[in-house]
CSV table of N, CA and C in Angstrom, one decimal:
chain,number,residue,atom,x,y,z
A,247,UNK,N,-21.5,10.1,23.7
A,247,UNK,CA,-22.8,9.8,23.3
A,247,UNK,C,-23.6,9.5,24.6
A,248,UNK,N,-24.8,9.7,24.5
A,248,UNK,CA,-25.7,9.5,25.7
A,248,UNK,C,-26.0,7.9,25.8
A,249,UNK,N,-26.2,7.5,27.0
A,249,UNK,CA,-26.3,6.0,27.2
A,249,UNK,C,-27.5,5.5,26.3
A,250,UNK,N,-27.2,4.5,25.6
A,250,UNK,CA,-28.3,3.8,24.7
A,250,UNK,C,-28.3,4.4,23.3
A,251,UNK,N,-27.6,5.5,23.1
A,251,UNK,CA,-27.6,6.1,21.9
A,251,UNK,C,-26.4,5.5,21.0
A,252,UNK,N,-26.8,5.2,19.7
A,252,UNK,CA,-25.8,4.7,18.9
A,252,UNK,C,-24.9,5.8,18.3
A,253,UNK,N,-23.6,5.4,18.0
A,253,UNK,CA,-22.8,6.5,17.3
A,253,UNK,C,-23.3,6.7,15.9
A,254,UNK,N,-23.0,7.9,15.5
A,254,UNK,CA,-23.5,8.3,14.2
A,254,UNK,C,-22.7,7.6,13.1
A,255,UNK,N,-23.4,7.2,12.1
A,255,UNK,CA,-22.7,6.4,11.0
A,255,UNK,C,-22.2,7.4,10.0
A,256,UNK,N,-20.8,7.2,9.6
A,256,UNK,CA,-20.3,8.1,8.7
A,256,UNK,C,-20.8,7.7,7.2
A,257,UNK,N,-21.2,8.7,6.5
A,257,UNK,CA,-21.8,8.4,5.3
A,257,UNK,C,-20.8,9.0,4.2
A,258,UNK,N,-20.7,8.4,3.0
A,258,UNK,CA,-19.8,8.9,2.1
A,258,UNK,C,-20.7,9.8,1.1
A,259,UNK,N,-20.1,10.9,0.6
A,259,UNK,CA,-20.8,11.7,-0.4
A,259,UNK,C,-20.7,11.0,-1.8
A,260,UNK,N,-21.3,11.5,-2.8
A,260,UNK,CA,-21.3,11.0,-4.1
A,260,UNK,C,-20.0,10.7,-4.7
A,261,UNK,N,-19.1,11.5,-4.4
A,261,UNK,CA,-17.7,11.6,-5.1
A,261,UNK,C,-17.0,10.5,-4.4
A,262,UNK,N,-17.1,10.4,-3.1
A,262,UNK,CA,-16.3,9.4,-2.3
A,262,UNK,C,-16.9,7.9,-2.6
A,263,UNK,N,-18.3,7.8,-2.8
A,263,UNK,CA,-18.9,6.6,-3.3
A,263,UNK,C,-18.4,6.1,-4.5
A,264,UNK,N,-18.2,7.1,-5.6
A,264,UNK,CA,-17.8,6.7,-6.8
A,264,UNK,C,-16.3,6.2,-6.7
A,265,UNK,N,-15.5,6.8,-5.9
A,265,UNK,CA,-14.1,6.3,-5.7
A,265,UNK,C,-14.1,4.9,-5.1
A,266,UNK,N,-15.1,4.6,-4.3
A,266,UNK,CA,-15.0,3.4,-3.6
A,266,UNK,C,-15.5,2.3,-4.6
A,267,UNK,N,-16.6,2.6,-5.4
A,267,UNK,CA,-17.0,1.8,-6.4
A,267,UNK,C,-15.9,1.4,-7.5
A,268,UNK,N,-15.2,2.5,-7.9
A,268,UNK,CA,-14.2,2.3,-8.9
A,268,UNK,C,-13.1,1.3,-8.4
A,269,UNK,N,-12.7,1.6,-7.0
A,269,UNK,CA,-11.7,0.9,-6.3
A,269,UNK,C,-12.2,-0.7,-6.2
A,270,UNK,N,-13.6,-0.8,-5.8
A,270,UNK,CA,-14.1,-2.2,-5.7
A,270,UNK,C,-13.9,-3.0,-7.0
A,271,UNK,N,-14.2,-2.2,-8.2
A,271,UNK,CA,-14.1,-2.9,-9.6
A,271,UNK,C,-12.8,-3.0,-10.0
A,272,UNK,N,-11.7,-2.4,-9.4
A,272,UNK,CA,-10.4,-2.6,-9.9
A,272,UNK,C,-9.8,-4.0,-9.4
A,273,UNK,N,-8.6,-4.3,-9.9
A,273,UNK,CA,-8.0,-5.5,-9.6
A,273,UNK,C,-7.6,-5.6,-8.0
A,274,UNK,N,-7.7,-6.6,-7.4
A,274,UNK,CA,-7.5,-6.7,-6.1
A,274,UNK,C,-5.9,-6.6,-5.9
A,275,UNK,N,-5.5,-6.3,-4.7
A,275,UNK,CA,-4.1,-6.2,-4.4
A,275,UNK,C,-3.4,-7.4,-4.8
A,276,UNK,N,-2.0,-7.2,-5.0
A,276,UNK,CA,-1.2,-8.3,-5.3
A,276,UNK,C,-1.3,-9.5,-4.3
A,277,UNK,N,-1.5,-10.7,-4.5
A,277,UNK,CA,-1.5,-11.7,-3.5
A,277,UNK,C,-3.0,-12.0,-3.0
A,278,UNK,N,-3.9,-11.2,-3.5
A,278,UNK,CA,-5.3,-11.3,-3.1
A,278,UNK,C,-6.2,-11.8,-4.2
A,279,UNK,N,-7.1,-12.5,-4.1
A,279,UNK,CA,-8.0,-12.8,-5.1
A,279,UNK,C,-9.1,-11.9,-5.3
A,280,UNK,N,-9.5,-11.3,-4.2
A,280,UNK,CA,-10.6,-10.2,-4.2
A,280,UNK,C,-10.3,-9.3,-3.1
A,281,UNK,N,-11.0,-8.1,-3.2
A,281,UNK,CA,-11.0,-7.0,-2.1
A,281,UNK,C,-11.8,-7.6,-0.9
A,282,UNK,N,-11.3,-7.2,0.3
A,282,UNK,CA,-12.2,-7.4,1.5
A,282,UNK,C,-12.5,-6.0,1.9
A,283,UNK,N,-13.6,-6.0,2.8
A,283,UNK,CA,-14.0,-4.7,3.3
A,283,UNK,C,-13.0,-4.0,4.1
A,284,UNK,N,-12.2,-4.6,4.8
A,284,UNK,CA,-11.1,-4.0,5.5
A,284,UNK,C,-9.9,-3.4,4.6
A,285,UNK,N,-9.7,-4.2,3.4
A,285,UNK,CA,-8.8,-3.8,2.5
A,285,UNK,C,-9.2,-2.5,1.8
A,286,UNK,N,-10.5,-2.4,1.4
A,286,UNK,CA,-11.1,-1.3,0.8
A,286,UNK,C,-11.0,0.0,1.7
A,287,UNK,N,-11.3,-0.3,3.0
A,287,UNK,CA,-11.2,0.9,4.0
A,287,UNK,C,-9.7,1.3,4.1
A,288,UNK,N,-8.9,0.4,4.2
A,288,UNK,CA,-7.4,0.8,4.2
A,288,UNK,C,-7.0,1.7,3.0
A,289,UNK,N,-7.4,1.1,1.9
A,289,UNK,CA,-7.0,1.8,0.6
A,289,UNK,C,-7.6,3.1,0.4
A,290,UNK,N,-9.0,3.3,0.8
A,290,UNK,CA,-9.5,4.6,0.7
A,290,UNK,C,-8.8,5.6,1.6
A,291,UNK,N,-8.2,5.2,2.7
A,291,UNK,CA,-7.4,6.2,3.6
A,291,UNK,C,-6.1,6.3,2.9
A,292,UNK,N,-5.4,5.4,2.5
A,292,UNK,CA,-4.2,5.5,1.8
A,292,UNK,C,-4.3,6.4,0.6
A,293,UNK,N,-5.3,6.3,-0.2
A,293,UNK,CA,-5.4,7.2,-1.3
A,293,UNK,C,-5.9,8.6,-1.1
A,294,UNK,N,-6.3,8.9,0.2
A,294,UNK,CA,-6.7,10.2,0.7
A,294,UNK,C,-8.0,10.7,0.4
A,295,UNK,N,-8.8,9.6,0.1
A,295,UNK,CA,-10.3,9.9,-0.2
A,295,UNK,C,-11.0,10.3,1.2
A,296,UNK,N,-10.6,9.6,2.3
A,296,UNK,CA,-11.1,9.9,3.6
A,296,UNK,C,-10.1,9.8,4.6
A,297,UNK,N,-10.1,10.5,5.7
A,297,UNK,CA,-9.2,10.5,6.8
A,297,UNK,C,-9.3,9.2,7.6
A,298,UNK,N,-10.5,8.6,7.8
A,298,UNK,CA,-10.7,7.4,8.3
A,298,UNK,C,-12.1,6.9,8.0
A,299,UNK,N,-12.3,5.5,7.9
A,299,UNK,CA,-13.5,5.0,7.6
A,299,UNK,C,-13.4,3.4,8.1
A,300,UNK,N,-14.7,3.0,8.5
A,300,UNK,CA,-14.7,1.6,9.0
A,300,UNK,C,-15.1,0.7,7.9
A,301,UNK,N,-14.8,-0.6,8.2
A,301,UNK,CA,-15.2,-1.6,7.1
A,301,UNK,C,-16.7,-1.7,7.1
A,302,UNK,N,-17.3,-1.3,8.3
A,302,UNK,CA,-18.8,-1.5,8.3
A,302,UNK,C,-19.5,-0.3,7.4
A,303,UNK,N,-18.8,0.9,7.3
A,303,UNK,CA,-19.3,1.8,6.5
A,303,UNK,C,-19.1,1.4,5.1
A,304,UNK,N,-18.0,0.9,4.8
A,304,UNK,CA,-17.8,0.3,3.3
A,304,UNK,C,-18.9,-0.7,3.0
A,305,UNK,N,-19.2,-1.5,4.0
A,305,UNK,CA,-20.2,-2.6,3.8
A,305,UNK,C,-21.7,-2.0,3.5
A,306,UNK,N,-22.0,-1.0,4.3
A,306,UNK,CA,-23.3,-0.4,4.2
A,306,UNK,C,-23.4,0.4,2.8
A,307,UNK,N,-22.3,1.1,2.5
A,307,UNK,CA,-22.2,1.9,1.2
A,307,UNK,C,-22.4,0.8,0.0
A,308,UNK,N,-21.7,-0.2,0.0
A,308,UNK,CA,-21.7,-1.2,-1.1
A,308,UNK,C,-23.1,-1.9,-1.2
A,309,UNK,N,-23.7,-2.1,0.0
A,309,UNK,CA,-25.0,-2.8,0.1
A,309,UNK,C,-26.1,-1.7,-0.5
A,310,UNK,N,-25.9,-0.5,-0.2
A,310,UNK,CA,-26.9,0.6,-0.7
A,310,UNK,C,-26.7,0.7,-2.2
A,311,UNK,N,-25.6,0.6,-2.8
A,311,UNK,CA,-25.4,0.7,-4.2
A,311,UNK,C,-25.4,-0.6,-4.9
A,312,UNK,N,-25.7,-1.7,-4.2
A,312,UNK,CA,-25.9,-3.0,-4.8
A,312,UNK,C,-24.6,-3.5,-5.6
A,313,UNK,N,-23.5,-3.1,-4.9
A,313,UNK,CA,-22.2,-3.5,-5.4
A,313,UNK,C,-21.8,-4.7,-4.6
A,314,UNK,N,-20.9,-5.6,-5.2
A,314,UNK,CA,-20.5,-6.8,-4.5
A,314,UNK,C,-19.0,-6.8,-4.6
A,315,UNK,N,-18.3,-7.7,-3.9
A,315,UNK,CA,-16.9,-7.9,-3.8
A,315,UNK,C,-16.4,-9.0,-4.7
A,316,UNK,N,-17.4,-9.7,-5.3
A,316,UNK,CA,-16.8,-10.8,-5.9
A,316,UNK,C,-17.7,-11.4,-6.9
């Protein structure tokens, strides 16, 4: 990246957003009361929906779709 330029934010397409929202609405992992942004990011990778994703991208996507974690 050029100096002062922010890295490009990864965006999820509609299908991946739908998987994220469905995951967010599902039961939290055993031993957890609710999903965290980091857990959601890890599970999206584990399920093969994305190769990698940051918890910040998860946060921005959920904010855009007006979804919440709890």
